[in-house]
Amino acid sequence: MNSDPRNILVIDFGQLGDVILSLPALSAVRHRFPRARVTVAVGGAAAAVVEMAGVADEALAVDRVALRDGPKHLSIWQIGKLVLDVRRRKFDFVIDLHSLSETNLLGFLSGAGQRLYARRPGRSLDYLANFRTPPPTEDRSKHAIDRYLDVVAPLGVGEVSRVPRLAVREEDGRAIDELLRKAKAGGKVRGRRQTAAEGQAPLVGIFPGAGHPSRRWPIERFAELAWMLERNDSVRAVLFAGPEERRLVREARPKFPPSTIILDKLTVPQLAAAATRVSVFVSNDTGPMHIAAAVGTPVVILMQHHPMFNCYIPPGERHRIVAARTIEEIGVDVAYAAARAAFTTERASSLFSA
């Protein structure tokens, strides 16, 4: 590099799952410049992910949805306020991992002397970047993790782990343990989850939400899955819901087993803590699924086949993918077989460790 940057801004405006998949790249930046102050500009919901991962000194939370969908005059005012805030911080180096025209412009207006942008044909304003060694042009056939790592490769980051990792905070773990205690579930034995053999039904997490209806497996089938797991495997379901899913879950609650535990008012760090308390996390292709995988819980992903669906699944051999031409074509029996296989493997591993 031309100099040793001391104040770095990384623009990471992807959705929650995208930000989790970018953690290896953010970690690479953090380790490459240990003496620099690193700030990550990120969508509001993902700010907690950056903080939990320990990859930055500060997460600058930006309400991307309000900027995009709010009243035009208000959005312009908010954009101007963001630019002024960024300029006030006097960054000397900007890295744009997603490289949209608007984020490229934000990096340019920041006043930073060096700018390294992802190269995305048709989306990036490459002429606003000035890093002497540009990254390779985006290869959409690569996994998203590797595309992010390609962006920071010119920094000489070397070999880094491709596995996103999130650390659960003790206070969040205690809060979840209290919720599970009240539901008479999820007790611990010597600091680990109890098994069915020790008097507690093991837990399987279920997340029925997704950003688009085409990515949502019908919630009635999630309910059928919960019944099958309870009847056949003595498993208790934990039904997770964010703000967008609360009404859906409330209306479908009578279809789930009475023993189902509902967690619908969790923060992102609490969701991560709760994911560590379940043996398996069954979910549509969405951000909470990536959170569960990042805290080390096996996930079963129900998803629609598309040309690049393998580019966004979490790395690791413990996860299982159930895919079909449309998500409605996935049968409950197929989902149950995958969930049971993942659960059985995890239970055997836990018993062996015990």
Short mmCIF file of C-alpha atoms in Angstrom, two decimals:
data_model
loop_
_atom_site.label_atom_id
_atom_site.label_comp_id
_atom_site.label_asym_id
_atom_site.label_seq_id
_atom_site.Cartn_x
_atom_site.Cartn_y
_atom_site.Cartn_z
CA MET A 1 0.00 0.00 0.00
CA ASN A 2 1.01 3.64 -0.40
CA SER A 3 0.81 4.20 3.35
CA ASP A 4 -0.19 2.53 6.58
CA PRO A 5 -3.85 3.49 7.12
CA ARG A 6 -4.89 4.39 10.63
CA ASN A 7 -8.60 5.10 10.19
CA ILE A 8 -10.45 2.64 7.94
CA LEU A 9 -14.07 2.61 6.83
CA VAL A 10 -15.50 -0.65 5.48
CA ILE A 11 -18.86 -0.28 3.74
CA ASP A 12 -20.85 -3.48 4.15
CA PHE A 13 -24.44 -2.70 3.18
CA GLY A 14 -25.66 -6.23 2.54
CA GLN A 15 -28.58 -7.89 4.28
CA LEU A 16 -28.09 -9.76 7.56
CA GLY A 17 -27.02 -13.05 5.95
CA ASP A 18 -24.68 -11.23 3.55
CA VAL A 19 -22.94 -9.47 6.42
CA ILE A 20 -22.40 -12.78 8.21
CA LEU A 21 -20.88 -14.25 5.05
CA SER A 22 -18.60 -11.20 4.84
CA LEU A 23 -17.16 -11.80 8.34
CA PRO A 24 -14.06 -13.66 7.07
CA ALA A 25 -13.21 -10.64 4.90
CA LEU A 26 -13.84 -8.23 7.78
CA SER A 27 -11.68 -10.38 10.03
CA ALA A 28 -8.93 -10.33 7.40
CA VAL A 29 -8.98 -6.52 7.37
CA ARG A 30 -8.89 -6.41 11.17
CA HIS A 31 -5.83 -8.70 11.30
CA ARG A 32 -4.07 -7.01 8.38
CA PHE A 33 -4.23 -3.61 10.11
CA PRO A 34 -4.08 -4.35 13.85
CA ARG A 35 -3.11 -0.77 14.79
CA ALA A 36 -5.78 0.92 12.69
CA ARG A 37 -9.21 1.99 13.88
CA VAL A 38 -11.74 0.04 11.80
CA THR A 39 -15.33 1.23 11.38
CA VAL A 40 -17.89 -0.87 9.51
CA ALA A 41 -20.89 0.93 8.00
CA VAL A 42 -23.66 -1.63 8.03
CA GLY A 43 -27.45 -2.00 7.97
CA GLY A 44 -28.99 -1.42 11.38
CA ALA A 45 -29.94 -5.03 12.14
CA ALA A 46 -26.46 -6.28 11.25
CA ALA A 47 -24.59 -3.84 13.50
CA ALA A 48 -24.86 -6.31 16.40
CA VAL A 49 -23.30 -9.02 14.21
CA VAL A 50 -20.23 -6.87 13.57
CA GLU A 51 -19.93 -6.13 17.29
CA MET A 52 -20.30 -9.80 18.29
CA ALA A 53 -17.69 -10.89 15.76
CA GLY A 54 -15.12 -8.47 17.15
CA VAL A 55 -13.97 -7.43 13.68
CA ALA A 56 -14.23 -3.66 14.13
CA ASP A 57 -13.78 -0.91 16.67
CA GLU A 58 -17.20 0.49 15.76
CA ALA A 59 -20.27 -0.53 13.81
CA LEU A 60 -21.84 2.50 12.13
CA ALA A 61 -25.51 1.51 11.87
CA VAL A 62 -27.35 2.86 8.82
CA ASP A 63 -31.07 2.44 8.17
CA ARG A 64 -30.73 1.29 4.57
CA VAL A 65 -34.45 0.57 4.18
CA ALA A 66 -35.43 4.08 5.23
CA LEU A 67 -32.89 5.57 2.83
CA ARG A 68 -34.25 3.45 0.00
CA ASP A 69 -37.99 3.44 0.66
CA GLY A 70 -38.66 6.58 2.71
CA PRO A 71 -40.01 9.90 1.41
CA LYS A 72 -37.62 11.24 -1.17
CA HIS A 73 -36.97 14.56 0.55
CA LEU A 74 -36.31 12.81 3.86
CA SER A 75 -34.03 10.23 2.22
CA ILE A 76 -31.97 13.00 0.59
CA TRP A 77 -31.65 14.77 3.94
CA GLN A 78 -30.59 11.54 5.67
CA ILE A 79 -28.05 10.76 2.96
CA GLY A 80 -26.59 14.23 3.35
CA LYS A 81 -26.38 13.75 7.10
CA LEU A 82 -24.61 10.40 6.61
CA VAL A 83 -22.07 11.94 4.23
CA LEU A 84 -21.33 14.73 6.72
CA ASP A 85 -20.91 12.20 9.52
CA VAL A 86 -18.52 10.12 7.42
CA ARG A 87 -16.48 13.18 6.40
CA ARG A 88 -16.28 14.32 10.02
CA ARG A 89 -14.61 11.04 10.96
CA LYS A 90 -11.71 11.73 8.55
CA PHE A 91 -11.14 8.24 7.20
CA ASP A 92 -7.94 7.71 5.23
CA PHE A 93 -8.96 4.40 3.61
CA VAL A 94 -12.36 3.14 2.40
CA ILE A 95 -13.13 -0.48 1.43
CA ASP A 96 -16.48 -1.11 -0.25
CA LEU A 97 -17.35 -4.81 -0.10
CA HIS A 98 -20.64 -4.58 -2.00
CA SER A 99 -19.78 -1.77 -4.38
CA LEU A 100 -23.06 -0.26 -5.51
CA SER A 101 -23.04 3.09 -7.25
CA GLU A 102 -24.41 4.84 -4.15
CA THR A 103 -21.90 3.23 -1.79
CA ASN A 104 -19.06 3.98 -4.20
CA LEU A 105 -20.17 7.61 -4.17
CA LEU A 106 -20.31 7.61 -0.36
CA GLY A 107 -16.72 6.33 -0.27
CA PHE A 108 -15.63 9.04 -2.70
CA LEU A 109 -17.37 11.80 -0.74
CA SER A 110 -15.80 10.56 2.49
CA GLY A 111 -12.59 12.36 1.54
CA ALA A 112 -10.47 9.24 2.11
CA GLY A 113 -7.22 9.26 0.15
CA GLN A 114 -7.39 5.56 -0.74
CA ARG A 115 -10.43 3.68 -1.96
CA LEU A 116 -10.68 -0.07 -2.69
CA TYR A 117 -13.97 -1.15 -4.24
CA ALA A 118 -15.41 -4.50 -5.25
CA ARG A 119 -15.61 -4.64 -9.05
CA ARG A 120 -19.17 -5.51 -10.07
CA PRO A 121 -19.83 -5.02 -13.78
CA GLY A 122 -22.85 -2.82 -14.38
CA ARG A 123 -23.15 -1.81 -10.72
CA SER A 124 -19.83 -0.30 -9.64
CA LEU A 125 -18.39 3.11 -10.42
CA ASP A 126 -14.87 1.78 -10.88
CA TYR A 127 -13.45 5.18 -11.78
CA LEU A 128 -14.09 6.34 -8.19
CA ALA A 129 -11.69 3.70 -6.80
CA ASN A 130 -7.98 4.46 -6.76
CA PHE A 131 -6.26 1.55 -5.04
CA ARG A 132 -3.18 0.74 -7.05
CA THR A 133 -3.97 -2.99 -7.32
CA PRO A 134 -7.68 -3.48 -8.02
CA PRO A 135 -9.42 -6.68 -6.96
CA PRO A 136 -10.49 -9.21 -9.59
CA THR A 137 -13.79 -8.61 -11.33
CA GLU A 138 -16.60 -10.24 -9.40
CA ASP A 139 -17.10 -13.89 -10.30
CA ARG A 140 -20.74 -14.72 -9.57
CA SER A 141 -20.02 -18.45 -9.73
CA LYS A 142 -17.91 -18.19 -6.56
CA HIS A 143 -19.29 -18.55 -3.05
CA ALA A 144 -20.17 -15.19 -1.50
CA ILE A 145 -17.49 -15.67 1.17
CA ASP A 146 -14.82 -16.01 -1.52
CA ARG A 147 -16.14 -13.01 -3.44
CA TYR A 148 -15.73 -10.86 -0.33
CA LEU A 149 -12.26 -12.26 0.26
CA ASP A 150 -11.38 -11.42 -3.35
CA VAL A 151 -12.11 -7.76 -2.61
CA VAL A 152 -9.53 -7.60 0.19
CA ALA A 153 -6.99 -9.89 -1.51
CA PRO A 154 -4.96 -6.90 -2.87
CA LEU A 155 -4.23 -5.99 0.77
CA GLY A 156 -2.07 -9.10 1.11
CA VAL A 157 -4.23 -10.70 3.79
CA GLY A 158 -2.93 -14.19 3.07
CA GLU A 159 -4.75 -17.37 4.08
CA VAL A 160 -7.74 -16.80 6.34
CA SER A 161 -10.54 -18.99 7.69
CA ARG A 162 -13.59 -19.10 5.43
CA VAL A 163 -15.93 -19.97 8.30
CA PRO A 164 -17.93 -17.07 9.80
CA ARG A 165 -17.88 -17.15 13.59
CA LEU A 166 -19.95 -15.30 16.19
CA ALA A 167 -19.23 -15.32 19.92
CA VAL A 168 -22.23 -15.41 22.26
CA ARG A 169 -22.12 -12.94 25.13
CA GLU A 170 -22.66 -14.25 28.65
CA GLU A 171 -25.49 -11.84 29.43
CA ASP A 172 -27.41 -12.98 26.36
CA GLY A 173 -26.91 -16.62 27.27
CA ARG A 174 -28.25 -15.95 30.76
CA ALA A 175 -31.31 -14.18 29.37
CA ILE A 176 -32.12 -17.14 27.10
CA ASP A 177 -31.54 -19.67 29.87
CA GLU A 178 -34.05 -17.78 32.01
CA LEU A 179 -36.65 -17.85 29.22
CA LEU A 180 -36.11 -21.58 28.73
CA ARG A 181 -36.23 -22.19 32.47
CA LYS A 182 -39.66 -20.55 32.63
CA ALA A 183 -40.74 -22.82 29.77
CA LYS A 184 -39.30 -25.82 31.67
CA ALA A 185 -36.82 -26.54 28.90
CA GLY A 186 -33.16 -26.34 28.05
CA GLY A 187 -31.57 -26.93 31.43
CA LYS A 188 -27.81 -27.38 31.63
CA VAL A 189 -25.54 -30.01 33.06
CA ARG A 190 -22.00 -28.88 33.90
CA GLY A 191 -22.26 -25.99 31.46
CA ARG A 192 -23.72 -27.94 28.52
CA ARG A 193 -27.22 -28.66 27.22
CA GLN A 194 -29.09 -31.53 28.82
CA THR A 195 -29.97 -34.51 26.70
CA ALA A 196 -33.21 -36.47 26.63
CA ALA A 197 -31.53 -39.20 28.66
CA GLU A 198 -30.90 -36.67 31.43
CA GLY A 199 -34.57 -35.75 31.75
CA GLN A 200 -34.97 -32.87 29.30
CA ALA A 201 -36.37 -33.12 25.80
CA PRO A 202 -33.76 -31.86 23.34
CA LEU A 203 -34.70 -28.72 21.43
CA VAL A 204 -34.95 -28.13 17.69
CA GLY A 205 -35.19 -24.55 16.47
CA ILE A 206 -37.61 -23.54 13.71
CA PHE A 207 -37.54 -20.23 11.86
CA PRO A 208 -40.43 -19.88 9.35
CA GLY A 209 -39.68 -16.41 8.00
CA ALA A 210 -37.88 -15.16 4.88
CA GLY A 211 -37.51 -11.91 3.04
CA HIS A 212 -39.75 -12.93 0.14
CA PRO A 213 -42.79 -15.24 -0.07
CA SER A 214 -41.07 -17.37 -2.71
CA ARG A 215 -38.48 -18.31 -0.09
CA ARG A 216 -40.97 -19.28 2.65
CA TRP A 217 -41.89 -22.89 3.23
CA PRO A 218 -45.57 -22.92 4.31
CA ILE A 219 -45.79 -22.47 8.05
CA GLU A 220 -48.37 -25.26 8.23
CA ARG A 221 -45.64 -27.65 7.11
CA PHE A 222 -43.31 -26.36 9.80
CA ALA A 223 -46.09 -27.22 12.25
CA GLU A 224 -46.37 -30.74 10.79
CA LEU A 225 -42.61 -31.10 11.10
CA ALA A 226 -42.74 -30.05 14.75
CA TRP A 227 -45.42 -32.70 15.43
CA MET A 228 -43.37 -35.42 13.70
CA LEU A 229 -40.25 -34.56 15.68
CA GLU A 230 -42.16 -34.57 18.95
CA ARG A 231 -44.02 -37.82 18.32
CA ASN A 232 -41.17 -39.79 16.77
CA ASP A 233 -38.12 -38.38 18.51
CA SER A 234 -39.30 -36.79 21.78
CA VAL A 235 -38.04 -33.43 20.55
CA ARG A 236 -39.44 -30.09 21.66
CA ALA A 237 -39.72 -27.31 19.07
CA VAL A 238 -38.56 -23.73 19.63
CA LEU A 239 -40.36 -21.43 17.22
CA PHE A 240 -38.43 -18.23 16.45
CA ALA A 241 -40.06 -15.11 15.02
CA GLY A 242 -38.79 -11.65 14.21
CA PRO A 243 -40.95 -8.53 13.80
CA GLU A 244 -42.02 -9.61 10.29
CA GLU A 245 -43.08 -13.10 11.44
CA ARG A 246 -44.92 -12.33 14.69
CA ARG A 247 -48.38 -12.12 13.14
CA LEU A 248 -47.74 -15.22 11.03
CA VAL A 249 -46.62 -17.19 14.08
CA ARG A 250 -49.48 -15.93 16.24
CA GLU A 251 -52.07 -17.05 13.69
CA ALA A 252 -50.41 -20.45 13.15
CA ARG A 253 -49.72 -21.16 16.84
CA PRO A 254 -52.70 -23.53 17.31
CA LYS A 255 -51.31 -25.80 14.59
CA PHE A 256 -48.06 -26.44 16.49
CA PRO A 257 -47.70 -28.87 19.40
CA PRO A 258 -48.81 -27.33 22.73
CA SER A 259 -45.28 -27.88 24.06
CA THR A 260 -43.78 -25.52 21.43
CA ILE A 261 -41.74 -22.67 22.90
CA ILE A 262 -42.14 -19.34 21.11
CA LEU A 263 -39.30 -16.81 21.16
CA ASP A 264 -40.49 -13.74 19.26
CA LYS A 265 -38.96 -10.74 21.02
CA LEU A 266 -35.25 -11.46 20.87
CA THR A 267 -32.45 -9.11 19.96
CA VAL A 268 -29.93 -10.35 17.40
CA PRO A 269 -27.40 -11.28 20.13
CA GLN A 270 -30.14 -13.11 22.04
CA LEU A 271 -31.13 -14.97 18.89
CA ALA A 272 -27.52 -16.09 18.56
CA ALA A 273 -27.51 -17.26 22.17
CA ALA A 274 -30.81 -19.12 21.69
CA ALA A 275 -29.42 -20.85 18.60
CA THR A 276 -26.67 -22.39 20.72
CA ARG A 277 -29.33 -23.96 22.96
CA VAL A 278 -30.95 -26.01 20.18
CA SER A 279 -29.55 -29.19 18.69
CA VAL A 280 -30.55 -28.28 15.12
CA PHE A 281 -31.94 -25.12 13.51
CA VAL A 282 -34.47 -25.70 10.69
CA SER A 283 -35.06 -22.63 8.57
CA ASN A 284 -35.74 -21.06 5.23
CA ASP A 285 -32.80 -19.42 3.49
CA THR A 286 -32.59 -16.29 5.63
CA GLY A 287 -30.42 -14.29 8.02
CA PRO A 288 -31.25 -16.11 11.30
CA MET A 289 -30.17 -19.38 9.65
CA HIS A 290 -26.74 -17.85 9.02
CA ILE A 291 -26.61 -16.68 12.64
CA ALA A 292 -27.29 -20.23 13.85
CA ALA A 293 -24.56 -21.62 11.61
CA ALA A 294 -22.09 -18.94 12.76
CA VAL A 295 -22.51 -19.92 16.43
CA GLY A 296 -21.82 -23.55 15.52
CA THR A 297 -25.32 -25.05 15.41
CA PRO A 298 -26.11 -27.48 12.56
CA VAL A 299 -28.73 -26.03 10.23
CA VAL A 300 -31.26 -27.62 7.88
CA ILE A 301 -31.99 -25.18 5.06
CA LEU A 302 -35.22 -25.40 3.08
CA MET A 303 -34.79 -23.52 -0.17
CA GLN A 304 -35.67 -23.08 -3.80
CA HIS A 305 -33.23 -24.23 -6.45
CA HIS A 306 -31.70 -21.33 -8.36
CA PRO A 307 -28.51 -21.04 -10.41
CA MET A 308 -26.41 -19.68 -7.53
CA PHE A 309 -28.05 -21.21 -4.47
CA ASN A 310 -24.80 -22.99 -3.52
CA CYS A 311 -23.08 -19.59 -3.34
CA TYR A 312 -24.91 -18.56 -0.17
CA ILE A 313 -25.10 -21.67 2.00
CA PRO A 314 -22.99 -21.74 5.18
CA PRO A 315 -19.71 -23.64 4.92
CA GLY A 316 -19.39 -26.85 6.88
CA GLU A 317 -20.26 -30.53 6.63
CA ARG A 318 -22.79 -30.55 9.48
CA HIS A 319 -25.39 -28.56 7.55
CA ARG A 320 -28.04 -30.10 5.31
CA ILE A 321 -29.74 -28.57 2.28
CA VAL A 322 -33.24 -29.51 1.16
CA ALA A 323 -33.99 -27.89 -2.19
CA ALA A 324 -36.61 -28.20 -4.92
CA ARG A 325 -37.67 -26.32 -8.04
CA THR A 326 -40.06 -24.30 -5.87
CA ILE A 327 -40.07 -24.29 -2.10
CA GLU A 328 -43.69 -25.49 -2.05
CA GLU A 329 -42.51 -28.74 -3.65
CA ILE A 330 -40.53 -29.69 -0.54
CA GLY A 331 -42.53 -32.32 1.33
CA VAL A 332 -42.73 -32.62 5.09
CA ASP A 333 -41.33 -36.16 4.96
CA VAL A 334 -38.20 -34.97 3.16
CA ALA A 335 -37.69 -32.09 5.58
CA TYR A 336 -38.24 -34.44 8.52
CA ALA A 337 -35.66 -36.91 7.22
CA ALA A 338 -33.06 -34.14 6.96
CA ALA A 339 -33.91 -32.66 10.36
CA ARG A 340 -33.90 -36.07 12.02
CA ALA A 341 -30.56 -37.00 10.45
CA ALA A 342 -29.02 -33.74 11.64
CA PHE A 343 -30.59 -34.07 15.09
CA THR A 344 -29.56 -37.71 15.49
CA THR A 345 -25.98 -36.93 14.51
CA GLU A 346 -25.83 -34.00 16.93
CA ARG A 347 -27.38 -36.01 19.75
CA ALA A 348 -24.91 -38.86 19.25
CA SER A 349 -22.07 -36.36 19.27
CA SER A 350 -23.35 -34.76 22.50
CA LEU A 351 -23.76 -38.13 24.23
CA PHE A 352 -20.26 -39.17 23.16
CA SER A 353 -18.82 -35.91 24.49
CA ALA A 354 -20.69 -36.38 27.76
#
